[in-house]
Each structure stands twice: as structure tokens, then as C-alpha cells.
Amino acid sequence: MSDTAAAPRLVPEGIRPTKVGVWFAVLTLVVGIAGTNTGNNALYMVLAVMLATLAVSGLLSRNNVRHLEVEVSPPAELFAESGAVFRVSVKNRGRYSSRWLLVVSVSDDSSSTLFPYIPKLESSEGTIELTFEKRGLYNLKAAHLATLFPLGFFRKGMRHAIDCEVLIYPRLRRCEWPPLESGSSLGILDSRRRGWGHELHSLRALRPGDDPRRIHWKQSARTGRLIFMEREAEENRRISIVLDNSLDLSDGGRAQERLEKRIGEAAFTALEYLKSDYQVELITRTTRVPFGNGSRQRKRVLKALAMLEAAPPNARPLSADGVREVRFEV
Amino acid sequence: MTFVREKRLLLGALAFLAVLPLPFNEPRPQGVVDLPFLFFYLLLLSIFLRQAHLGSSWRLPTWAMNVLGLVYLPVFLYELRSVGGSNLVRPMIRLLMLGLLAKLFSMKKDEQQWQVTVLIFFLFIGAMATSVHPLILVYLIGFVVLAMCLLFRFMHFHLLAVHPSVAPRTRPMPVRRLLLVCTLFTVAISVPLFTLMPRLHAPYVLGRGLPLNGGGLSTGFKDEVSLDAVGRVRSNNAVALRLKMERKQAAPPLRYRAAAYEVFENKSWSRALELRDRLRSETPTFFRLVPERPKEKMRIWLEPLGGSNLILPVEAVSVEVSGRLYADASGSVNFLTTPRTMREYRVGLGSEERLLSAAPASDPRSEPTLDRRGITPRIASLAESLVGNLAPAEKARRIERHLADSYEYSLDLVGSDANDPISHFLFTTRSGHCEYFATAMVLMLRAQGIPARFVAGFLGAELNPLEGYFIVRHSSAHAWVEAYLPGIGWKTFDPTPAAGRPGAARPDLSLMLRQAWDYLQFRWDRYVMAYGSLEQFGLLLRLRQFVSGLWQNFGPSETTPEAGPAPFQAPRFELSRIELQQPLLIAAILALLGVLAAAWRRRSRFSATRAYRDLRALLARRDPEVSETTAPLRIYDRVSSRFPEAAASAQSLIQLYLLESYAGQGLAKDETLRARQALRRLRSLLR
């Protein structure tokens, strides 16, 4: 950690002449030969100006990628194989000069953004679209700054450390929802119980000790006596997503592909249930995310699926507590 | 986004600029490109620019370009053949210009734009390499700015084209400021680079050609001069030579001798004496003309005059110059060949005039300075009646006085076409210019048996206060007489009336401007065009002296070596001799530029807010109720109630002000124009 802190934020990535720059250098050489050969001072003047232009171009180019601060902000959720828009903010910390025509990219295969002009001590914001092929944890270590400024002779690069860690959730694979398995796995009709949930279970006469806040006033008015609302127990809206992540290694890459597919389907299913206000639990051979709902649970489930690795076939058995479960097997 | 229109416009503008100096470049007077051809080129370029401006998609087909090339090929070969390989510049430049036009009109892809850029670059090189004019520096800077603009814009367009994602800008890009900074940096770096780059050859300078009006108005001093040559050249203000006294307080010599002529025939003077004895030098560059120690030293920079004469003051006793020198029997000193570039030499001056020439032969038949051609009986009798039996010196003085007192100086060439122009001058018109006076005196002296010759040169020099050197212009060309007086030798007489002698020009604005321009041109020639390895060496020596001088100021003092006459050196930088005027001039120019830049910035920063404030201030002068806190609509009310004729303009301006200030958007061009017009009208109405 201390090494990272001590490391310079901006590291030069070298300078590369462009095609235009190479042509300019060749023409400079031609003028130099002509001037030296003839002794014509007008040609020496042109030569001096051309060399000075090269020098100025190099100096301004170098200055253009210095004293910059880059911040990359990922979006809230990132899914594999789908583009995500990162917000990039470039701040010009230079006191004396503006920054021109900066191209910022985060990785080699990312799209890049052009920052045409950043005045001194000001910042500019743009977006970069990034696509991650696989789920998992990624560490975006650096943003790459490149510039052709001022005349397009050189491409000057600079790497800016950003240390941006992003968790890529599995690609959501649409599947039949709910994917009903054989008979008893979803005994919705039989297992309705009273409880403290949100759905209405039944109406009955008010008894001593009942919570007066649950009196159904409309029915009480209609019947002439106090009617109490009984609600369904929460576990009636609970579902366990059971994902068997054990892999037969002899099957090689295809098994892994199938596992990825199942993970994507499990993620999709879990999100759909969560969207329908179910309490969802995720059970795999290596991980267990207990019941929960809402956005926190969504994150927990997605994180667990993002980090899920294949388990050996002899890993611990799958067992679900819930009444209902959706099972995904490779 | 391909930005084709913008790219074409930029390339067209650069192609326009690239050729501008060509017709004024060497070889003169015709220039590198004929004016009609240049007009043809510029016409086609204007059509191209208009097409580009309108966004036309028409392109010259490739087959048409090939046909044009095939058609031009024999013309090009003919041109090459006609110049005989000696001067390839003109046909090559013409080929480049035509090729550039064809490429511009047929340009389709991005690569072709770069090909066009390279062609333009070579045209620019052609324009630079054939130029000797100081204004080429302005051209160079202008071209650099435009080329930088083109490169920057091309790169910008490229980046915009390949990057669909562009961060929004909060402010417009100050491209003009960027170009200014780039240019300043480039110029600042290129000056030391130019100074220090190794010179392997002596500087090659294309000679500055004779004035555009042709050789007829140049002094020339060829082997033969007509009677009107000097009279005609008096209208030419071009510089013939410049001189600088090494001791600042010393006055410059008055008379600069170029050539002496002995034979007067067919209304013109010619040399009778064959050249030339090679002058022997004591050192490779030092020639002693007269065995006498010089009292003063001066430097002369001689422009190419079209003749081989080395112009020397009549007091010259030595000359230091690189190359061979030859002298004829009349004492004129010549180079072997006609100089095509500016020549610098150093002259030692004696206390009085020293004429090199030997005594004439005693036999009048073999002595050209006693040649009787042109002497009519009437001229002889006039001479006789003037001088009688006086001594030769007194005779000469009397004839000189008679001509100067009794005749008028005139540049009207009346009578120059007469059969005997000198008789016509002496007995009919009684007015003429210096050549008539000098010729008349020579003939009258010869009629009296006194050897005499006609001398052409320059009289007087004009001080250029900017550097303290003297300018001798073609208009100072003059003719006078040298007569041989027994016991005295050759002596100068000038029968031209004082009013007709070249005098100091009146110090007016045009003279100041001419002098300022000459100062610039002189420096340009010495320090830029003729800058070579010797100058670099001299500069390094001076730098070393400067550093060691600094060191000596802090270190122990040393005895100064005894000052002696400095040996002649080729032109060099004179850092220690920078006059006070120069920094002042530079400061004045910079101040002027600063004022202009400030005015330009003020103009470019026009806004409706500023215009509104101006309106409020104008109104406050006329209406005490208006102050800085008065609201815009209230101001409108005041204007409409007190100055109803200005109400419409005020309304328009206030609307634009509100739009600019509160709608958060800048004004469009037409709105700015409207605001300007409204303000102008309000100023005229409210004042």
C-alpha cells in the first residue's frame, strides 16, 4: 500500500512521432542539406524555424500532459459484456497554461474521450465507455493521457495512476421466470401462513391483545364489529436461489461456459424476484447469502455471483432453508 | 465530420500566401515568376477558394489532370532548354505552381491534402531561397503562423473525426492566442539556432538587383557614360554605398571617386587608358595606394552598382578588402569582376586628396587627357577670353569660377540632343547639370593645353542617425574635373554651381522613413544575408571577450594591451557598438505594437454589456437622474422620454444586453453588429 502511495501519479509513456512529424523531420533534413550545401542564409532561416518548431512542438506537447489530475468514476452497477459509461474528470493543475486536445482512455480496448480544452486550474468532465468481458473484480490502475498537441508531430503519452477498483457483475441472462422445476419445489398454495408480512392473509374478529392499528375499518363499518386484518408471513415471499457451482474439471472449458451461463441466469432470476419484493437467498456450494430484500440484498447477491468460483464436486452439499427454491445446475 | 471545407480553405490560403514574394525576388527585375503568370495562378486560386467556401463538391477528374500534365510537359522542356540549365528556378517554380493548382482542384482524399501541403512547402522554400529583401522576415513569420494554424486545425479535425466522444467545453478555445504563443516561442528559439548553426560554406547571397526601373537609372560607372547619365540618375534615391567612420566624431569625406574618363566623343565620355595594373597587397587584404600613414579609417559597404569600380574617397591612402584590385592610369581602382553582392572594405584616409594618377605625357598627341575632340573654335576662344596668359592653376580656377557663377544648374535635359550639346550649353541655354559643367571645363582646360579629365562619382553623404553611419544614394552622383597642374599634380575642380551639387536632403518624414528602412536593410544585409562562419567566429570571440571582461571586473586587474590599429576583418557583429537609439527604437516599436494589440483586443472584446455601459455613461452626462444603479428598463424610459429619436436604438441595445447578461448566451455575429450599430447611432444622437 505504501508502495502505491509513493508511486508517482503521472508516469511518462514515451513520445512517438506521427506520420506528419516524420514528414516534417524529413523536410527539415532536406532544407538543412540545401542550406548547408549552398550557404544560403534564407534557407538557414527556414531551417532554424523548422527546428524551433519541432522543439516548441515537443516542449508544448510535454507540458500538455503534465500537472493533470484524472478521476474516473464508475457507474453504480457494472455487468459483464455490456458497455458501462464511466465519468472521467480531468483537472488542469497547471497555473500558467491551458491544456489542449487531450485524449483520455482507461484501458487499451476502452473507448477514449477527447478533451478539447481545459483552461488553467479548471476541470472538464467527459465519459468513457468500457466493456468488461468477464465478471469479477477489476482494478483499473491507470488512465492513459495522450496528446498530439500542438501541431500533430508527436504523440506524447502519460499514464495517470487512478487505482479504481470495480466489481463486474455477471451478465444477466434472461431465462424463464420463475423457472419451475419438478412439482414440490414451489409449494406456493400450500404453505401460506400467518405472519408479519405485507400481504393480506385473512380477516377475523378483533381479539383482546390484537394491535388496534391493524383493524380493517371499512370491513368493521360494513359488518358492525371490529374486524382484524391478518397478514401473511414473510416466508411466503421467500425464495432460495440454489446454484450448483461444482464443476467436473474433466469437461474443461465447456463446463465453465455452462457455469457462467447458469450464474447469469441465477443473477437474472434473483434480480427479478427482488424486483417483485421477494426475500431472496443465494446458495451455492461455496457461498451463502442469507435471505434479504431490497437494494442491499441485490448488491449482496450480485457481488456473490460476481465473485463466485467453481467448486470441486466434493464440496459441501447444497441445502436450502426456504420453502421455495429455484435450482440452477451446470 | 470530415471538415473538408475548412481544410480546403486553409490549404487555399496557404497556397495564396506561399507565392506572394516570388515576383519581387531575384533574379530581378523580372522576378522568379512573371506577373501575368502570378495573376493567372491567383485567379485560379481565388476560384478554388470560392468553391471551397461554397462547399462545392466538384473535383478535377484524374484523367483531366493527366492531360494537363501531358500538355505542360513540352512547355516545361522548352523552358528548361531556353534557360540552358543555368537558372532552373523559374521553370521549376512555374511547374510547382501549376502542379499545386492541379492538385488543389483534384483533391479528394486526406493523403492528397498532405501532398498539397508538401507542394506548398516547396513553393515557400523557393520564395525564401530567392529572396534578399528584409520583408521576407515578415513573410516567413506570416507563413509560419498560417502553417501552424493549418497543422493545428488538421490535427484538431482529425481528433474530432476519430473520437466520437468529446467532453463539452466550458469556454471557447483561444486558438489565436495559442498561435501567438507558438510563434513567439518559435522565433525566440530560432534566432540562436540561426546564429549557431554551423556554416560550412561562405554565405551565398543572391545580389540585390538594380532598381526596378532598370539600369538606366543606376549610376553604373561603366567604361562609357553618356552626358545624361548622371543627370538622369539624380532622381534615383536607391542607396549606392554606406560608410561609417571608425572614430565617431570624425566627419566623412565629401567626394567619392568612381571612375575618370578621358575621351569625349559622340556626346559621351569613355576611358582611353587600358586597364590595368594589379595592385600589390602588403597583406592578403591590405593595399597601400599612397605611401602615407592614414589619419582616419572608415568602412564602406558598396552595393552592386553594375560596374567593377571600387568607390573610394579622394583622400584614400589605403584600402583593405578581400580579393584582387586593379588600378588604371587615371587612378581608378577596380575589382576584377563586377560585384553581384554587397562588398565591404576599409579605407585609410589621408589629410587631403591624394590622386594616384601619374603625370601626363608631354606629347599632346599621345596624351588622352589633352585629347581635343569636342573642342570647337568657339569653346577655345571662350577659354582664351577668360584666362589670357595666366598660370595654369589660376586658369583652372578662373574657368571653374566662371562656370559656377555665370551658368545655371538645371536637370532639364534641354539641348542634350543637339549636335554639339556643350556649345549649346555654353552659348545658348547656359544651364545644365553637373556633367555639362564638368565637360565644358575639361574642354576649355584642354583648349588651354592643361591636361584634364572628367570624373564621375558621388558627392556628399547623408547621416543616418539610427546607427551613425552615412548613406550615399544614387541621387548623390556627381561629375567633376581633375586637372594636372605643373608642380602640384592632379587636382580636383568642381565647376558646378553650389545650388546644383547634391546636398543634404531636407529632414522630413519621408527621409526619416527612408533612413529607418535603410537602417533595417543595412542590418539585414550585414547580419543576416551575409552572415557566415567568420561572423560566427567573431561573435564567439566577442562573447569570450565579454565573459572575460566580466571576470576581470571581479578578478585581479590586468594591464590593458596597447591599442593599435585593428586588422581588417570581414563584417562582424558589433555588440559593443550598439547605439542608444537602437534600444529606443525597439522600445518604441514594441510600445506601438502593444498599443495596437491593446486596441485590437478592445475591439475584439466588444460585448453588449460594454455597449450598454457606454450608453448609460452617455446618458448620465445628459440626464442627472441616470446613475450606475439605474435599471435597464428605466434607462430605456429615460431615453424614450428625453430623446425619442434614440428610443429604437436604445431598445435594441438593451434587449441585446439583457439577452447577453441574463439569458446566459453570447451574441451571434449579426447581433454584435446590431449592437455596434445601435451604439454608434446612440453616440451620435446623445452627444
CSV table of N, CA and C in Angstrom, one decimal, chain B residues 296-375:
chain,number,residue,atom,x,y,z
B,296,GLU,N,42.6,58.8,-40.5
B,296,GLU,CA,41.3,58.2,-40.1
B,296,GLU,C,41.1,56.9,-40.9
B,297,LYS,N,40.2,56.2,-40.3
B,297,LYS,CA,39.8,54.9,-41.0
B,297,LYS,C,38.3,54.9,-41.1
B,298,MET,N,37.8,54.4,-42.2
B,298,MET,CA,36.4,54.3,-42.4
B,298,MET,C,36.1,52.9,-43.1
B,299,ARG,N,34.8,52.5,-42.9
B,299,ARG,CA,34.4,51.3,-43.6
B,299,ARG,C,33.3,51.7,-44.6
B,300,ILE,N,33.4,51.0,-45.7
B,300,ILE,CA,32.4,51.3,-46.8
B,300,ILE,C,31.8,50.0,-47.2
B,301,TRP,N,30.5,50.1,-47.3
B,301,TRP,CA,29.7,48.9,-47.8
B,301,TRP,C,29.1,49.4,-49.2
B,302,LEU,N,29.6,48.7,-50.2
B,302,LEU,CA,29.3,49.1,-51.6
B,302,LEU,C,28.2,48.2,-52.1
B,303,GLU,N,27.1,48.8,-52.5
B,303,GLU,CA,26.0,48.0,-53.1
B,303,GLU,C,26.4,47.6,-54.6
B,304,PRO,N,25.9,46.6,-55.1
B,304,PRO,CA,26.3,46.3,-56.5
B,304,PRO,C,25.7,47.4,-57.4
B,305,LEU,N,26.6,48.1,-58.2
B,305,LEU,CA,26.2,49.2,-59.0
B,305,LEU,C,26.2,48.9,-60.5
B,306,GLY,N,26.6,47.7,-60.8
B,306,GLY,CA,26.6,47.3,-62.2
B,306,GLY,C,27.9,47.6,-62.9
B,307,GLY,N,28.9,48.2,-62.1
B,307,GLY,CA,30.2,48.3,-62.7
B,307,GLY,C,31.2,47.7,-61.7
B,308,SER,N,32.5,47.7,-62.2
B,308,SER,CA,33.5,47.0,-61.3
B,308,SER,C,34.3,48.0,-60.5
B,309,ASN,N,33.9,49.3,-60.5
B,309,ASN,CA,34.7,50.3,-59.8
B,309,ASN,C,34.6,50.1,-58.3
B,310,LEU,N,35.8,50.3,-57.7
B,310,LEU,CA,35.8,50.4,-56.2
B,310,LEU,C,35.7,51.9,-55.9
B,311,ILE,N,34.6,52.2,-55.2
B,311,ILE,CA,34.4,53.7,-54.9
B,311,ILE,C,35.2,54.0,-53.7
B,312,LEU,N,36.1,55.1,-53.9
B,312,LEU,CA,37.0,55.5,-52.9
B,312,LEU,C,36.9,57.0,-52.7
B,313,PRO,N,37.0,57.4,-51.4
B,313,PRO,CA,37.1,58.9,-51.2
B,313,PRO,C,38.4,59.4,-51.9
B,314,VAL,N,38.4,60.6,-52.3
B,314,VAL,CA,39.6,61.2,-52.9
B,314,VAL,C,40.8,61.3,-52.0
B,315,GLU,N,40.5,61.2,-50.7
B,315,GLU,CA,41.6,61.2,-49.7
B,315,GLU,C,42.1,59.9,-49.4
B,316,ALA,N,41.7,58.8,-50.0
B,316,ALA,CA,42.1,57.5,-49.7
B,316,ALA,C,43.6,57.2,-49.9
B,317,VAL,N,44.2,56.6,-48.8
B,317,VAL,CA,45.6,56.3,-49.0
B,317,VAL,C,45.8,54.8,-48.9
B,318,SER,N,44.8,54.1,-48.4
B,318,SER,CA,45.0,52.6,-48.3
B,318,SER,C,43.6,52.0,-48.3
B,319,VAL,N,43.5,50.7,-48.7
B,319,VAL,CA,42.2,50.0,-48.7
B,319,VAL,C,42.5,48.6,-48.3
B,320,GLU,N,41.5,48.1,-47.5
B,320,GLU,CA,41.6,46.7,-47.0
B,320,GLU,C,40.4,46.0,-47.5
B,321,VAL,N,40.6,45.1,-48.4
B,321,VAL,CA,39.4,44.4,-49.0
B,321,VAL,C,39.9,43.0,-49.4
B,322,SER,N,39.0,42.0,-49.3
B,322,SER,CA,39.4,40.7,-49.8
B,322,SER,C,39.2,40.6,-51.3
B,323,GLY,N,40.2,40.0,-52.0
B,323,GLY,CA,40.1,39.9,-53.4
B,323,GLY,C,41.2,40.7,-54.1
B,324,ARG,N,41.2,40.6,-55.4
B,324,ARG,CA,42.2,41.3,-56.2
B,324,ARG,C,41.7,42.7,-56.6
B,325,LEU,N,42.7,43.7,-56.7
B,325,LEU,CA,42.3,45.0,-57.1
B,325,LEU,C,43.2,45.4,-58.3
B,326,TYR,N,42.7,46.2,-59.1
B,326,TYR,CA,43.4,46.7,-60.3
B,326,TYR,C,43.3,48.2,-60.4
B,327,ALA,N,44.3,48.9,-60.8
B,327,ALA,CA,44.2,50.3,-61.0
B,327,ALA,C,44.6,50.7,-62.4
B,328,ASP,N,43.9,51.7,-62.9
B,328,ASP,CA,44.3,52.2,-64.3
B,328,ASP,C,45.1,53.5,-64.1
B,329,ALA,N,45.6,54.0,-65.3
B,329,ALA,CA,46.5,55.2,-65.2
B,329,ALA,C,45.8,56.4,-64.6
B,330,SER,N,44.5,56.4,-64.7
B,330,SER,CA,43.8,57.6,-64.1
B,330,SER,C,43.6,57.5,-62.6
B,331,GLY,N,44.0,56.4,-62.0
B,331,GLY,CA,43.9,56.3,-60.6
B,331,GLY,C,42.7,55.6,-60.1
B,332,SER,N,41.9,55.2,-61.0
B,332,SER,CA,40.6,54.5,-60.6
B,332,SER,C,41.0,53.1,-60.2
B,333,VAL,N,40.4,52.6,-59.1
B,333,VAL,CA,40.6,51.3,-58.6
B,333,VAL,C,39.4,50.4,-59.0
B,334,ASN,N,39.7,49.2,-59.4
B,334,ASN,CA,38.6,48.3,-59.8
B,334,ASN,C,38.7,46.9,-59.3
B,335,PHE,N,37.6,46.3,-59.1
B,335,PHE,CA,37.6,44.8,-58.9
B,335,PHE,C,37.9,44.2,-60.2
B,336,LEU,N,38.2,42.9,-60.2
B,336,LEU,CA,38.4,42.2,-61.4
B,336,LEU,C,37.1,42.0,-62.1
B,337,THR,N,36.0,41.6,-61.3
B,337,THR,CA,34.7,41.4,-61.9
B,337,THR,C,33.7,42.3,-61.3
B,338,THR,N,32.6,42.5,-61.9
B,338,THR,CA,31.5,43.3,-61.4
B,338,THR,C,30.9,42.6,-60.2
B,339,PRO,N,31.0,43.3,-59.0
B,339,PRO,CA,30.4,42.6,-57.8
B,339,PRO,C,28.9,42.4,-58.0
B,340,ARG,N,28.4,41.2,-57.6
B,340,ARG,CA,27.0,41.0,-57.6
B,340,ARG,C,26.4,41.0,-56.2
B,341,THR,N,27.2,41.2,-55.2
B,341,THR,CA,26.7,41.3,-53.8
B,341,THR,C,27.3,42.5,-53.2
B,342,MET,N,26.8,42.8,-52.0
B,342,MET,CA,27.4,44.0,-51.3
B,342,MET,C,28.8,43.7,-50.9
B,343,ARG,N,29.7,44.6,-51.1
B,343,ARG,CA,31.1,44.4,-50.7
B,343,ARG,C,31.5,45.4,-49.6
B,344,GLU,N,32.2,44.9,-48.7
B,344,GLU,CA,32.6,45.7,-47.6
B,344,GLU,C,34.1,45.9,-47.6
B,345,TYR,N,34.6,47.1,-47.4
B,345,TYR,CA,36.0,47.3,-47.3
B,345,TYR,C,36.3,48.5,-46.4
B,346,ARG,N,37.6,48.6,-46.0
B,346,ARG,CA,38.0,49.6,-45.0
B,346,ARG,C,39.0,50.5,-45.7
B,347,VAL,N,38.9,51.7,-45.5
B,347,VAL,CA,39.7,52.7,-46.2
B,347,VAL,C,40.4,53.6,-45.2
B,348,GLY,N,41.8,53.8,-45.5
B,348,GLY,CA,42.6,54.7,-44.7
B,348,GLY,C,42.5,56.1,-45.4
B,349,LEU,N,42.3,57.1,-44.6
B,349,LEU,CA,42.2,58.4,-45.2
B,349,LEU,C,43.4,59.3,-44.8
B,350,GLY,N,43.9,60.0,-45.8
B,350,GLY,CA,44.9,61.0,-45.6
B,350,GLY,C,44.3,62.3,-45.2
B,351,SER,N,45.2,63.3,-45.0
B,351,SER,CA,44.7,64.6,-44.6
B,351,SER,C,44.1,65.4,-45.8
B,352,GLU,N,44.5,65.2,-47.0
B,352,GLU,CA,44.0,65.9,-48.1
B,352,GLU,C,43.9,64.9,-49.3
B,353,GLU,N,43.4,65.4,-50.4
B,353,GLU,CA,43.1,64.5,-51.5
B,353,GLU,C,44.4,64.0,-52.1
B,354,ARG,N,44.4,62.7,-52.4
B,354,ARG,CA,45.6,62.0,-52.9
B,354,ARG,C,45.2,61.3,-54.2
B,355,LEU,N,45.6,61.8,-55.3
B,355,LEU,CA,45.2,61.1,-56.6
B,355,LEU,C,46.3,60.3,-57.1
B,356,LEU,N,46.0,59.0,-57.3
B,356,LEU,CA,47.0,58.0,-57.7
B,356,LEU,C,47.7,58.3,-59.0
B,357,SER,N,47.1,59.0,-59.8
B,357,SER,CA,47.4,59.0,-61.2
B,357,SER,C,48.8,59.6,-61.4
B,358,ALA,N,49.5,59.1,-62.5
B,358,ALA,CA,50.8,59.6,-62.8
B,358,ALA,C,50.7,60.9,-63.6
B,359,ALA,N,51.8,61.6,-63.8
B,359,ALA,CA,51.8,62.8,-64.6
B,359,ALA,C,51.5,62.5,-66.1
B,360,PRO,N,50.9,63.4,-66.7
B,360,PRO,CA,50.6,63.1,-68.1
B,360,PRO,C,51.8,63.2,-69.0
B,361,ALA,N,51.7,62.5,-70.2
B,361,ALA,CA,52.8,62.6,-71.1
B,361,ALA,C,52.9,64.0,-71.7
B,362,SER,N,54.1,64.4,-72.0
B,362,SER,CA,54.3,65.7,-72.6
B,362,SER,C,53.8,65.9,-74.0
B,363,ASP,N,53.8,64.8,-74.7
B,363,ASP,CA,53.3,64.8,-76.1
B,363,ASP,C,51.8,64.9,-76.2
B,364,PRO,N,51.2,66.0,-76.6
B,364,PRO,CA,49.8,66.1,-76.6
B,364,PRO,C,49.1,65.0,-77.5
B,365,ARG,N,49.8,64.5,-78.5
B,365,ARG,CA,49.1,63.6,-79.4
B,365,ARG,C,49.0,62.2,-78.8
B,366,SER,N,49.9,61.9,-77.8
B,366,SER,CA,49.7,60.6,-77.2
B,366,SER,C,49.1,60.7,-75.8
B,367,GLU,N,48.8,61.9,-75.4
B,367,GLU,CA,48.2,62.0,-74.0
B,367,GLU,C,46.7,62.2,-74.1
B,368,PRO,N,46.0,61.2,-73.6
B,368,PRO,CA,44.5,61.3,-73.8
B,368,PRO,C,43.9,62.4,-73.0
B,369,THR,N,44.5,62.9,-71.9
B,369,THR,CA,43.9,64.0,-71.1
B,369,THR,C,44.1,65.3,-71.9
B,370,LEU,N,44.7,65.3,-73.0
B,370,LEU,CA,44.8,66.5,-73.8
B,370,LEU,C,44.1,66.3,-75.2
B,371,ASP,N,43.3,65.3,-75.2
B,371,ASP,CA,42.6,65.0,-76.4
B,371,ASP,C,41.7,66.2,-76.8
B,372,ARG,N,41.7,66.6,-78.0
B,372,ARG,CA,41.0,67.8,-78.4
B,372,ARG,C,39.6,67.5,-79.0
B,373,ARG,N,39.2,66.3,-79.0
B,373,ARG,CA,37.9,66.1,-79.6
B,373,ARG,C,36.8,66.8,-78.7
B,374,GLY,N,35.9,67.4,-79.4
B,374,GLY,CA,34.8,68.1,-78.7
B,374,GLY,C,35.1,69.6,-78.5
B,375,ILE,N,36.4,70.0,-78.8
B,375,ILE,CA,36.7,71.4,-78.6
B,375,ILE,C,36.4,72.1,-79.9
